[in-house]
GROMACS .gro file of C-alpha atoms in nm:
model
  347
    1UNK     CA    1  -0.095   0.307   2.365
    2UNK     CA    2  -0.346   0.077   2.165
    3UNK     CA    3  -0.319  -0.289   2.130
    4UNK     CA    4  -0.115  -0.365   1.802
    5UNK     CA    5  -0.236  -0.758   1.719
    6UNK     CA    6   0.025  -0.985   1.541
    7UNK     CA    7   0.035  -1.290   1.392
    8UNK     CA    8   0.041  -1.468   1.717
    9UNK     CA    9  -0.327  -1.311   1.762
   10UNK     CA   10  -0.486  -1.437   1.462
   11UNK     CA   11  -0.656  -1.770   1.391
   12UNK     CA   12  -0.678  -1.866   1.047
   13UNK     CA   13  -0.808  -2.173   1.092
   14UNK     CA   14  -1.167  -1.982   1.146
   15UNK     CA   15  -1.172  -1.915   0.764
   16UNK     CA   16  -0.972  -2.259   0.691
   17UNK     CA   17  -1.287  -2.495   0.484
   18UNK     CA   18  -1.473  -2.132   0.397
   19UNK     CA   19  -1.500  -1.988   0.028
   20UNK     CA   20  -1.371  -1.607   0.029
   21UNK     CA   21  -1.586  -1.428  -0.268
   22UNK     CA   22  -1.339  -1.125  -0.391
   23UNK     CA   23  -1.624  -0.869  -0.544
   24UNK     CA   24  -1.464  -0.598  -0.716
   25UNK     CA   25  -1.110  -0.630  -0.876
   26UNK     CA   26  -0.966  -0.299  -0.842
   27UNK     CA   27  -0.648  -0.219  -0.663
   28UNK     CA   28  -0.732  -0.358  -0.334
   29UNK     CA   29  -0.955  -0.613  -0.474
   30UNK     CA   30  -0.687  -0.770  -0.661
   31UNK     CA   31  -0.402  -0.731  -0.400
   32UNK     CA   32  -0.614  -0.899  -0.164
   33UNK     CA   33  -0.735  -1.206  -0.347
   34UNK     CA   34  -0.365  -1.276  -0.425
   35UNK     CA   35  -0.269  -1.228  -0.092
   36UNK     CA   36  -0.532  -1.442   0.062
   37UNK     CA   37  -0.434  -1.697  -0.219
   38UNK     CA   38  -0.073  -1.740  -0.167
   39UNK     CA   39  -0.152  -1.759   0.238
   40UNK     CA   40  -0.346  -2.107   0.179
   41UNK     CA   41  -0.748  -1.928   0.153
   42UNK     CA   42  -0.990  -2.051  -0.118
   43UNK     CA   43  -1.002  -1.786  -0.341
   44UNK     CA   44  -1.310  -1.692  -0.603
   45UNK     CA   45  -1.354  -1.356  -0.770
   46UNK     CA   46  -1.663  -1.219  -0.877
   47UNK     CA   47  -1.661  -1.017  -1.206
   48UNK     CA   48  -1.911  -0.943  -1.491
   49UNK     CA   49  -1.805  -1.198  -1.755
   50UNK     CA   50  -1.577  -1.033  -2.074
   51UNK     CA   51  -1.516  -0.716  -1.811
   52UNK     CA   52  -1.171  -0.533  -1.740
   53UNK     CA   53  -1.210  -0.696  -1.401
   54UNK     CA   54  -1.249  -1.071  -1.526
   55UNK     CA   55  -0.993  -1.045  -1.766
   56UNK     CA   56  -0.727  -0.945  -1.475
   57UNK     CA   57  -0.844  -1.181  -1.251
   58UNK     CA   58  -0.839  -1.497  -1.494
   59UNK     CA   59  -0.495  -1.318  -1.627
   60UNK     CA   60  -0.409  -1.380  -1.248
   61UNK     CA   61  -0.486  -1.745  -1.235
   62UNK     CA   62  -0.838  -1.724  -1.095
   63UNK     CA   63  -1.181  -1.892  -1.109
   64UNK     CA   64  -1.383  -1.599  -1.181
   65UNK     CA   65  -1.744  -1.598  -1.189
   66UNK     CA   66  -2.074  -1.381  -1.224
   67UNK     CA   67  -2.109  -1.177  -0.864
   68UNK     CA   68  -2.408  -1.337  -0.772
   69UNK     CA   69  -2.277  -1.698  -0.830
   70UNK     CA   70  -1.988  -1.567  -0.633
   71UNK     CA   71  -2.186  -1.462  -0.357
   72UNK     CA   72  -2.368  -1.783  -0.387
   73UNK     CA   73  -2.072  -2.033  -0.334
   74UNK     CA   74  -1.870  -1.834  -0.078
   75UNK     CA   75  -1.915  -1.805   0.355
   76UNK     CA   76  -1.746  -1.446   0.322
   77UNK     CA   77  -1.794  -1.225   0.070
   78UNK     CA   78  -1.541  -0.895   0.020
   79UNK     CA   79  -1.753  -0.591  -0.115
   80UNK     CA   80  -1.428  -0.397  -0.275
   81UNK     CA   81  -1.606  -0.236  -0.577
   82UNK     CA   82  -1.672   0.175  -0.536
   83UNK     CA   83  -1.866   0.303  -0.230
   84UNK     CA   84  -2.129   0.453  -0.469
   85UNK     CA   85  -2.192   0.086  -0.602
   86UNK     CA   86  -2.224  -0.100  -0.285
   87UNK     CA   87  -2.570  -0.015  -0.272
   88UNK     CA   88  -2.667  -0.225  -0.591
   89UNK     CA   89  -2.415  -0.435  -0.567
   90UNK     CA   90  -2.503  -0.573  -0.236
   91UNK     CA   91  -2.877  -0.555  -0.337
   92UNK     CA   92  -2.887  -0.770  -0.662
   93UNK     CA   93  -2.590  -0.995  -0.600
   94UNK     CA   94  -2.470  -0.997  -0.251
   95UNK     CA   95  -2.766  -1.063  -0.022
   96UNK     CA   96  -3.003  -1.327  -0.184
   97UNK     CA   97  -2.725  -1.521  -0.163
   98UNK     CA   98  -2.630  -1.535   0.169
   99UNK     CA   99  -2.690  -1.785   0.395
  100UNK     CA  100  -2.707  -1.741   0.800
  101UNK     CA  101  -2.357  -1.708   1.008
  102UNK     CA  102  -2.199  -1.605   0.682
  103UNK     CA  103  -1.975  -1.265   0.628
  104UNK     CA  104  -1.976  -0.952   0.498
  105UNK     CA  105  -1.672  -0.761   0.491
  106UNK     CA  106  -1.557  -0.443   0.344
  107UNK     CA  107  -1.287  -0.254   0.299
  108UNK     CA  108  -1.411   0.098   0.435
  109UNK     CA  109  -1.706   0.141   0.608
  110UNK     CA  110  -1.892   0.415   0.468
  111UNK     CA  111  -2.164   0.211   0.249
  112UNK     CA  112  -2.275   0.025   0.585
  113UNK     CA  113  -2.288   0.351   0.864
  114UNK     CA  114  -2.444   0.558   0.641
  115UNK     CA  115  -2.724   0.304   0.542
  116UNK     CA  116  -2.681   0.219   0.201
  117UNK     CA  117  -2.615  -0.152   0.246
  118UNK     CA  118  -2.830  -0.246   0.570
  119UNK     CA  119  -2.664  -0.654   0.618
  120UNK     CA  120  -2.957  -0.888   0.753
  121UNK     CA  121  -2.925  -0.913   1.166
  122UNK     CA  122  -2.843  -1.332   1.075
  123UNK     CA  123  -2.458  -1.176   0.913
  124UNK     CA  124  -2.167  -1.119   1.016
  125UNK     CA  125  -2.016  -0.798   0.908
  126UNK     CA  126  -1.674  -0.688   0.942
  127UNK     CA  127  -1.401  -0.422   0.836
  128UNK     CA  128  -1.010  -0.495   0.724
  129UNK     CA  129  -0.841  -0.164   0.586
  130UNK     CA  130  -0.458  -0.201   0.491
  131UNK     CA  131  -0.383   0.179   0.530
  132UNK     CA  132  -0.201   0.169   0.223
  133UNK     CA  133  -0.250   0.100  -0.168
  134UNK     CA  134  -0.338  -0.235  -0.318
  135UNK     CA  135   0.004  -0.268  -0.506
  136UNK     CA  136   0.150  -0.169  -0.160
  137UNK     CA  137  -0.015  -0.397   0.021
  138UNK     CA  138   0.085  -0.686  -0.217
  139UNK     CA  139   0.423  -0.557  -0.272
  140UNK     CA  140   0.524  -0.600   0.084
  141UNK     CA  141   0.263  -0.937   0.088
  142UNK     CA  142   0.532  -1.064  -0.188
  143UNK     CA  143   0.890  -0.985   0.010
  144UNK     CA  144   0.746  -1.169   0.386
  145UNK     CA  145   0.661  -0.839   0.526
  146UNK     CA  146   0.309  -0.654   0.540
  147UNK     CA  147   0.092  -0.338   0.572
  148UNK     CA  148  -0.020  -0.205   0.875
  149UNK     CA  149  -0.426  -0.250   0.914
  150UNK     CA  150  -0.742  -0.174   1.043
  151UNK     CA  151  -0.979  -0.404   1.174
  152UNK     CA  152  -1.407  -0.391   1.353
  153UNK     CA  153  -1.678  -0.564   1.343
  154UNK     CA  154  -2.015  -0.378   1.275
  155UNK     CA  155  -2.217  -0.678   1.325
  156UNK     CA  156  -2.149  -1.021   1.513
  157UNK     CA  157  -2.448  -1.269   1.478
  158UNK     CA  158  -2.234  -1.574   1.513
  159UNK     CA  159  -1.997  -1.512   1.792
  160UNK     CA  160  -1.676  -1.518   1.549
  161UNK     CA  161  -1.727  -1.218   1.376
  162UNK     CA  162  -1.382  -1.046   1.537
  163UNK     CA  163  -1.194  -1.382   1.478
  164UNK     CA  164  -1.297  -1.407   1.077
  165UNK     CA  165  -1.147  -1.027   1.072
  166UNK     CA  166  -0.825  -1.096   1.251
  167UNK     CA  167  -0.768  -1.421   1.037
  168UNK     CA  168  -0.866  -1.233   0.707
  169UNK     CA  169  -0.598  -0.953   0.788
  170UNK     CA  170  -0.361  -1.197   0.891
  171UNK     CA  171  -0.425  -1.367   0.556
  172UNK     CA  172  -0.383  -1.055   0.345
  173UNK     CA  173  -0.035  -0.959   0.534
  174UNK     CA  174  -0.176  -0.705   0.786
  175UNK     CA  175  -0.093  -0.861   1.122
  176UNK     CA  176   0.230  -0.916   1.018
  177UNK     CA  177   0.299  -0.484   1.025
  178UNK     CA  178   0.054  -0.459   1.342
  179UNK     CA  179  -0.323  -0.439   1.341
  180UNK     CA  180  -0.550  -0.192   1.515
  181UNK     CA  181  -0.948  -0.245   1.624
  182UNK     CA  182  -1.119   0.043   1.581
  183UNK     CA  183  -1.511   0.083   1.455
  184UNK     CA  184  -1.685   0.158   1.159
  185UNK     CA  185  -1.775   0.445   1.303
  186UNK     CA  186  -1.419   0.571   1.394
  187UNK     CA  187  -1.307   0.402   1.093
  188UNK     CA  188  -1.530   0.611   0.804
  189UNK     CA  189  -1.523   0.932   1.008
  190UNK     CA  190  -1.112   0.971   1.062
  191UNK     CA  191  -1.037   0.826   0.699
  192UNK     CA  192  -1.333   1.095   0.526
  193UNK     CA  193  -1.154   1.376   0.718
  194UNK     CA  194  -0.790   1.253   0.637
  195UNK     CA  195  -0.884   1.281   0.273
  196UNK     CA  196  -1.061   1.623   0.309
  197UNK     CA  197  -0.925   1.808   0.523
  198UNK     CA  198  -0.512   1.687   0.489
  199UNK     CA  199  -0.419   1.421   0.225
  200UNK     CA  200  -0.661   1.519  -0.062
  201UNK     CA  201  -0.880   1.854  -0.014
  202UNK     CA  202  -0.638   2.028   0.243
  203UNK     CA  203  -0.266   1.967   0.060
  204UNK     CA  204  -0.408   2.045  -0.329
  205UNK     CA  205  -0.552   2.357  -0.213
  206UNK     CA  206  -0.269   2.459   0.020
  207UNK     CA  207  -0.024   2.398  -0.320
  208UNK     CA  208  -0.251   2.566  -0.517
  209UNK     CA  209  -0.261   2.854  -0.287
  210UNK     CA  210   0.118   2.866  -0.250
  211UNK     CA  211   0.156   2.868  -0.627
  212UNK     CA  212  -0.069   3.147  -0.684
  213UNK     CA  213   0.061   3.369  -0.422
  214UNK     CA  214   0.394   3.397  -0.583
  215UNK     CA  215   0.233   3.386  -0.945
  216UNK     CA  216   0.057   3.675  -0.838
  217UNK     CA  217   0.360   3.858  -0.704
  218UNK     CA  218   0.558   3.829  -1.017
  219UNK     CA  219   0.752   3.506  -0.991
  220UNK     CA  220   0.828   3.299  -1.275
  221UNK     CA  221   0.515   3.018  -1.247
  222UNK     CA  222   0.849   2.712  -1.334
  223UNK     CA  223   0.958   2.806  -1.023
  224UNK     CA  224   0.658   2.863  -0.823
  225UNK     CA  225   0.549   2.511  -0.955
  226UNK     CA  226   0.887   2.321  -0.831
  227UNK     CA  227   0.880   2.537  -0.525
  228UNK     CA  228   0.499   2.437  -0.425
  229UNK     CA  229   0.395   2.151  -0.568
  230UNK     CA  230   0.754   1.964  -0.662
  231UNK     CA  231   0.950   1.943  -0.379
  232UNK     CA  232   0.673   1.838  -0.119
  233UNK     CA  233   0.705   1.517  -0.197
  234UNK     CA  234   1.077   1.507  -0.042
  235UNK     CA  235   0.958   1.646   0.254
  236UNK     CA  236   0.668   1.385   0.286
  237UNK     CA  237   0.873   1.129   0.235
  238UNK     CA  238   1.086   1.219   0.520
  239UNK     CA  239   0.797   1.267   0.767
  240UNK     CA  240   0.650   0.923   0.616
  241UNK     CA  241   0.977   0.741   0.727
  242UNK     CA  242   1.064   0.883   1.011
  243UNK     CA  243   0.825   1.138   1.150
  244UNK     CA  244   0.883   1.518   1.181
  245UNK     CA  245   1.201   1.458   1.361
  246UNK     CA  246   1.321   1.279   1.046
  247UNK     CA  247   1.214   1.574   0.836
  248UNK     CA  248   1.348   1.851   1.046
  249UNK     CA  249   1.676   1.639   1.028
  250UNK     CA  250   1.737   1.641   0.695
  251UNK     CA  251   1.611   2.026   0.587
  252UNK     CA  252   1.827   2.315   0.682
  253UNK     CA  253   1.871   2.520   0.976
  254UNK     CA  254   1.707   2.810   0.758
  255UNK     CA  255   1.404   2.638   0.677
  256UNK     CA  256   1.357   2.438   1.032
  257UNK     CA  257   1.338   2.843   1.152
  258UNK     CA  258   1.068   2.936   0.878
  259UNK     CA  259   0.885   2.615   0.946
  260UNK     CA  260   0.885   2.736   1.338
  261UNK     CA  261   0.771   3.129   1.269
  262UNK     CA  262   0.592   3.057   0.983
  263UNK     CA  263   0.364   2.754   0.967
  264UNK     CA  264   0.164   2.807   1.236
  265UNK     CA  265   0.092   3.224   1.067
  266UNK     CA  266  -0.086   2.995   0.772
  267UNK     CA  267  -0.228   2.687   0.969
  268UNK     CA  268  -0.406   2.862   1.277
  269UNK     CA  269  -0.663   2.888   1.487
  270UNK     CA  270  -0.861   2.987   1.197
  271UNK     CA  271  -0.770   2.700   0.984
  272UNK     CA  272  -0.859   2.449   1.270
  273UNK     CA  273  -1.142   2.565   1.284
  274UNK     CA  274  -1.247   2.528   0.960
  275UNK     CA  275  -1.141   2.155   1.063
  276UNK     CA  276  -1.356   2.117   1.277
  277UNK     CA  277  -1.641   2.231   1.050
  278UNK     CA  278  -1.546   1.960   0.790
  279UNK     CA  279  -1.546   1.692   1.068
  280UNK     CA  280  -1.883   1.808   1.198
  281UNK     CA  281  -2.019   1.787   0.884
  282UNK     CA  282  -1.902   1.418   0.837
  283UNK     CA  283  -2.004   1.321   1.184
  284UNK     CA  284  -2.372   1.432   1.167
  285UNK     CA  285  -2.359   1.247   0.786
  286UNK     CA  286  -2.389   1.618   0.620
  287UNK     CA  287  -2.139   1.486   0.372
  288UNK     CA  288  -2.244   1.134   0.285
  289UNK     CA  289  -2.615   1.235   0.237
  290UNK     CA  290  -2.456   1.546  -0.007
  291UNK     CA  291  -2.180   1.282  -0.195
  292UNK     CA  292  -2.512   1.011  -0.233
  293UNK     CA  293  -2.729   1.257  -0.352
  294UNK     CA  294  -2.464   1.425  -0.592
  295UNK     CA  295  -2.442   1.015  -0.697
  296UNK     CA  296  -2.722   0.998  -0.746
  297UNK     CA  297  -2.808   1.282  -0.905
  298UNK     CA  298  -2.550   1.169  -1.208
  299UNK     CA  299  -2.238   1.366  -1.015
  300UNK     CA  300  -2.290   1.698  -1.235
  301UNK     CA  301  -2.153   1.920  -0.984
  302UNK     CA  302  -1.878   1.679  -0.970
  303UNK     CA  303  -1.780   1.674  -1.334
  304UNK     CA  304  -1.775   2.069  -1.281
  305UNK     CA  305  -1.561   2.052  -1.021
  306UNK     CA  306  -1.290   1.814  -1.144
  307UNK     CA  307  -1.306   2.033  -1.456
  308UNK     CA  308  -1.228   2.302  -1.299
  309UNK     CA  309  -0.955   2.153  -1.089
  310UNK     CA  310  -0.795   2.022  -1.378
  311UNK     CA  311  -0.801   2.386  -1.566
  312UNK     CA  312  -0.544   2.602  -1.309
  313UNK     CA  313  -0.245   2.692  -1.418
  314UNK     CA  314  -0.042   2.527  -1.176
  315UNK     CA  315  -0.151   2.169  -1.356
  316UNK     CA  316  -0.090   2.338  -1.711
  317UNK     CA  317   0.284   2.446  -1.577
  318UNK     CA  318   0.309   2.088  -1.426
  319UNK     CA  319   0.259   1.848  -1.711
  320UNK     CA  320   0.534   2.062  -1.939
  321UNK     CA  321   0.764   2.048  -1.635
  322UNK     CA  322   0.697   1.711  -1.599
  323UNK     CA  323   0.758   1.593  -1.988
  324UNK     CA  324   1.149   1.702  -1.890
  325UNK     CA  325   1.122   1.471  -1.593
  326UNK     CA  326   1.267   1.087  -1.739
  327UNK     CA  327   1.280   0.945  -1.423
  328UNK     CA  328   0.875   1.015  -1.408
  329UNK     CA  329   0.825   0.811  -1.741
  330UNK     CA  330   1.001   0.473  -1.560
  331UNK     CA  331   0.753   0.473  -1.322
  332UNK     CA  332   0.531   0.228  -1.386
  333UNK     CA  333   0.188   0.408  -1.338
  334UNK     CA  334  -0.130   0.449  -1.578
  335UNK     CA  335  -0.156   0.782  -1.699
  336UNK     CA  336  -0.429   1.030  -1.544
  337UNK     CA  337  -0.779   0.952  -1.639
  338UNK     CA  338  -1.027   1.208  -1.717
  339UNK     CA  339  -1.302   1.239  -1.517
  340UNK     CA  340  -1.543   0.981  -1.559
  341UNK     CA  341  -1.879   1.022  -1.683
  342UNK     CA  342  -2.201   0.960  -1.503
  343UNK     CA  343  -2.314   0.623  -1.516
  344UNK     CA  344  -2.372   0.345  -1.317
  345UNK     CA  345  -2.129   0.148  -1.138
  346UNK     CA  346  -2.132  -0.240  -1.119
  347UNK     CA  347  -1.871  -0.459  -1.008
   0.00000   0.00000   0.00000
């Protein structure tokens, strides 16, 4: 079993005297500087003045100023804007003001293994992913408890790189649910196939699937749609607290039987390895030169394909079914977002 580091591992007196520059305001961003704030850390955000981002962050009681300046004033700097940005970001406001021994960390460590922020050899560069949203992470920040984390170090030029990681995820409420060290390597790789192959890319198109296959047998697409795409989320929430055993629990003796006979006749052999395909392709960096290049390129085949993922039926069905839903319109949440047009993206 890995090491799972607690509070008792961390020293946050390595960070104690040091600025922490928050760079990008989003919902990690913002979770984080709060959480670092309340646990005694000096706290600046870096925004583009009159921005979304500075407005929050003032909103929230902070000294916000340009990036650069933030850069400028801090010993660690969080990179927490978009992975496509990191690139200029880092460029124009990050590194000419650095100085020796101080720290780069991010959040997820695609930008830095694939190339397209290469730190200076005289930086520290670390990793702290919460595996869970921002308002997550300060939601359980806020009632003493905390979200479990992720922590490497990429680069160590002053012999406290790993310290400055384990005292920034003790400060944002990580070692207090149990923190792993992993790489940026391991890190990038496992969280880019979680979201392609399972959480994102595999479970839309294996609802999507579902729904169609009895549309296209005759059945009424209301029901398809609660059948496929409604009711997973009470069975995820069962695994999520307690595992499969929590989930096989609670469902009947019927469908424990048809989960035995008949998940593994639609997740197979086949389907692994497909699997394996996507995770080849994000090992060798087949994917991140495609996704920077498709960045770079102004995302067209992007826009196309949220389009088009936006257009089935099964999301036309949905949002009716959903406008009967009341419980769905207490939830505080913002409302979908189309998808957004190419341009640059700054902090």
């Amino acid at each position: 079993m890995e090491r799972v580091y607690s509070n008792d591992d961390a020293r946050p007196e390595v960070l104690k005297g040091s600025r922490i520059a928050v760079i990008g305001y989003g919902s990690q961003g913002r979770a984080h500087a709060r959480n670092l704030r309340d646990s005694g850390f000096d706290v600046v955000v870096g925004a583009r003045a009159g921005g979304g981002a500075s407005q929050r962050a003032t909103a929230d009681g902070f000294r916000v100023v340009s990036p650069s300046d933030a850069a400028r004033e801090a010993q660690l700097v969080c990179l927490l804007t978009p992975d496509m940005s990191h690139r200029e970001v880092y460029a124009r406001d990050i590194e000419p003001n650095l100085s020796p021994g101080d720290t780069l960390l991010v959040a997820h460590g695609f930008s830095v293994l694939y190339g397209e922020v290469k730190p200076r050899a005289d930086l520290d560069v670390v990793l702290v992913a919460p595996k869970g949203p921002g308002d997550l992470v300060r939601r359980e920040f806020e009632i003493g408890r905390g979200v479990p984390s992720l922590f490497a170090v990429y680069q160590d030029a002053t012999g406290s790189a790993r310290d400055k990681a384990l005292a920034y995820t003790w400060g944002n409420g990580g070692t207090r649910a149990g923190a792993i060290e992993t790489t940026f390597k391991e890190e990038t790789e496992t969280d880019l196939f979680g979201e392609q192959a399972v959480l994102c890319g595999g479970a839309t198109e294996l609802v999507a699937s579902g729904f169609k296959t009895l549309v296209d047998a005759g059945y009424k697409p209301e029901v398809a749609y609660f059948e496929c795409l409604h009711e997973l989320k009470l069975i995820v929430d069962l695994m999520y607290e307690g595992g499969f055993q929590k989930m096989l629990h609670f469902v009947s003796e019927t469908a424990k039987y048809g989960d035995f006979v008949s998940g593994p006749r639609v997740i197979n052999d086949e389907t692994r390895e497909r699997m394996k395909e996507v995770l080849s392709d994000i090992q060798d960096g087949s994917f991140a030169r495609q996704w920077i290049a498709e960045n770079q390129a102004g995302k067209p085949e992007y826009q196309r394909m949220w389009d088009e993922d936006l257009a089935q039926p099964i999301e036309q069905v949905g949002a009716e079914l959903r406008k009967k839903m009341a419980w769905l319109r207490g939830e505080k949440e913002a409302d979908p977002q189309p998808a957004p047009q190419a341009q640059p993206q700054a902090a």
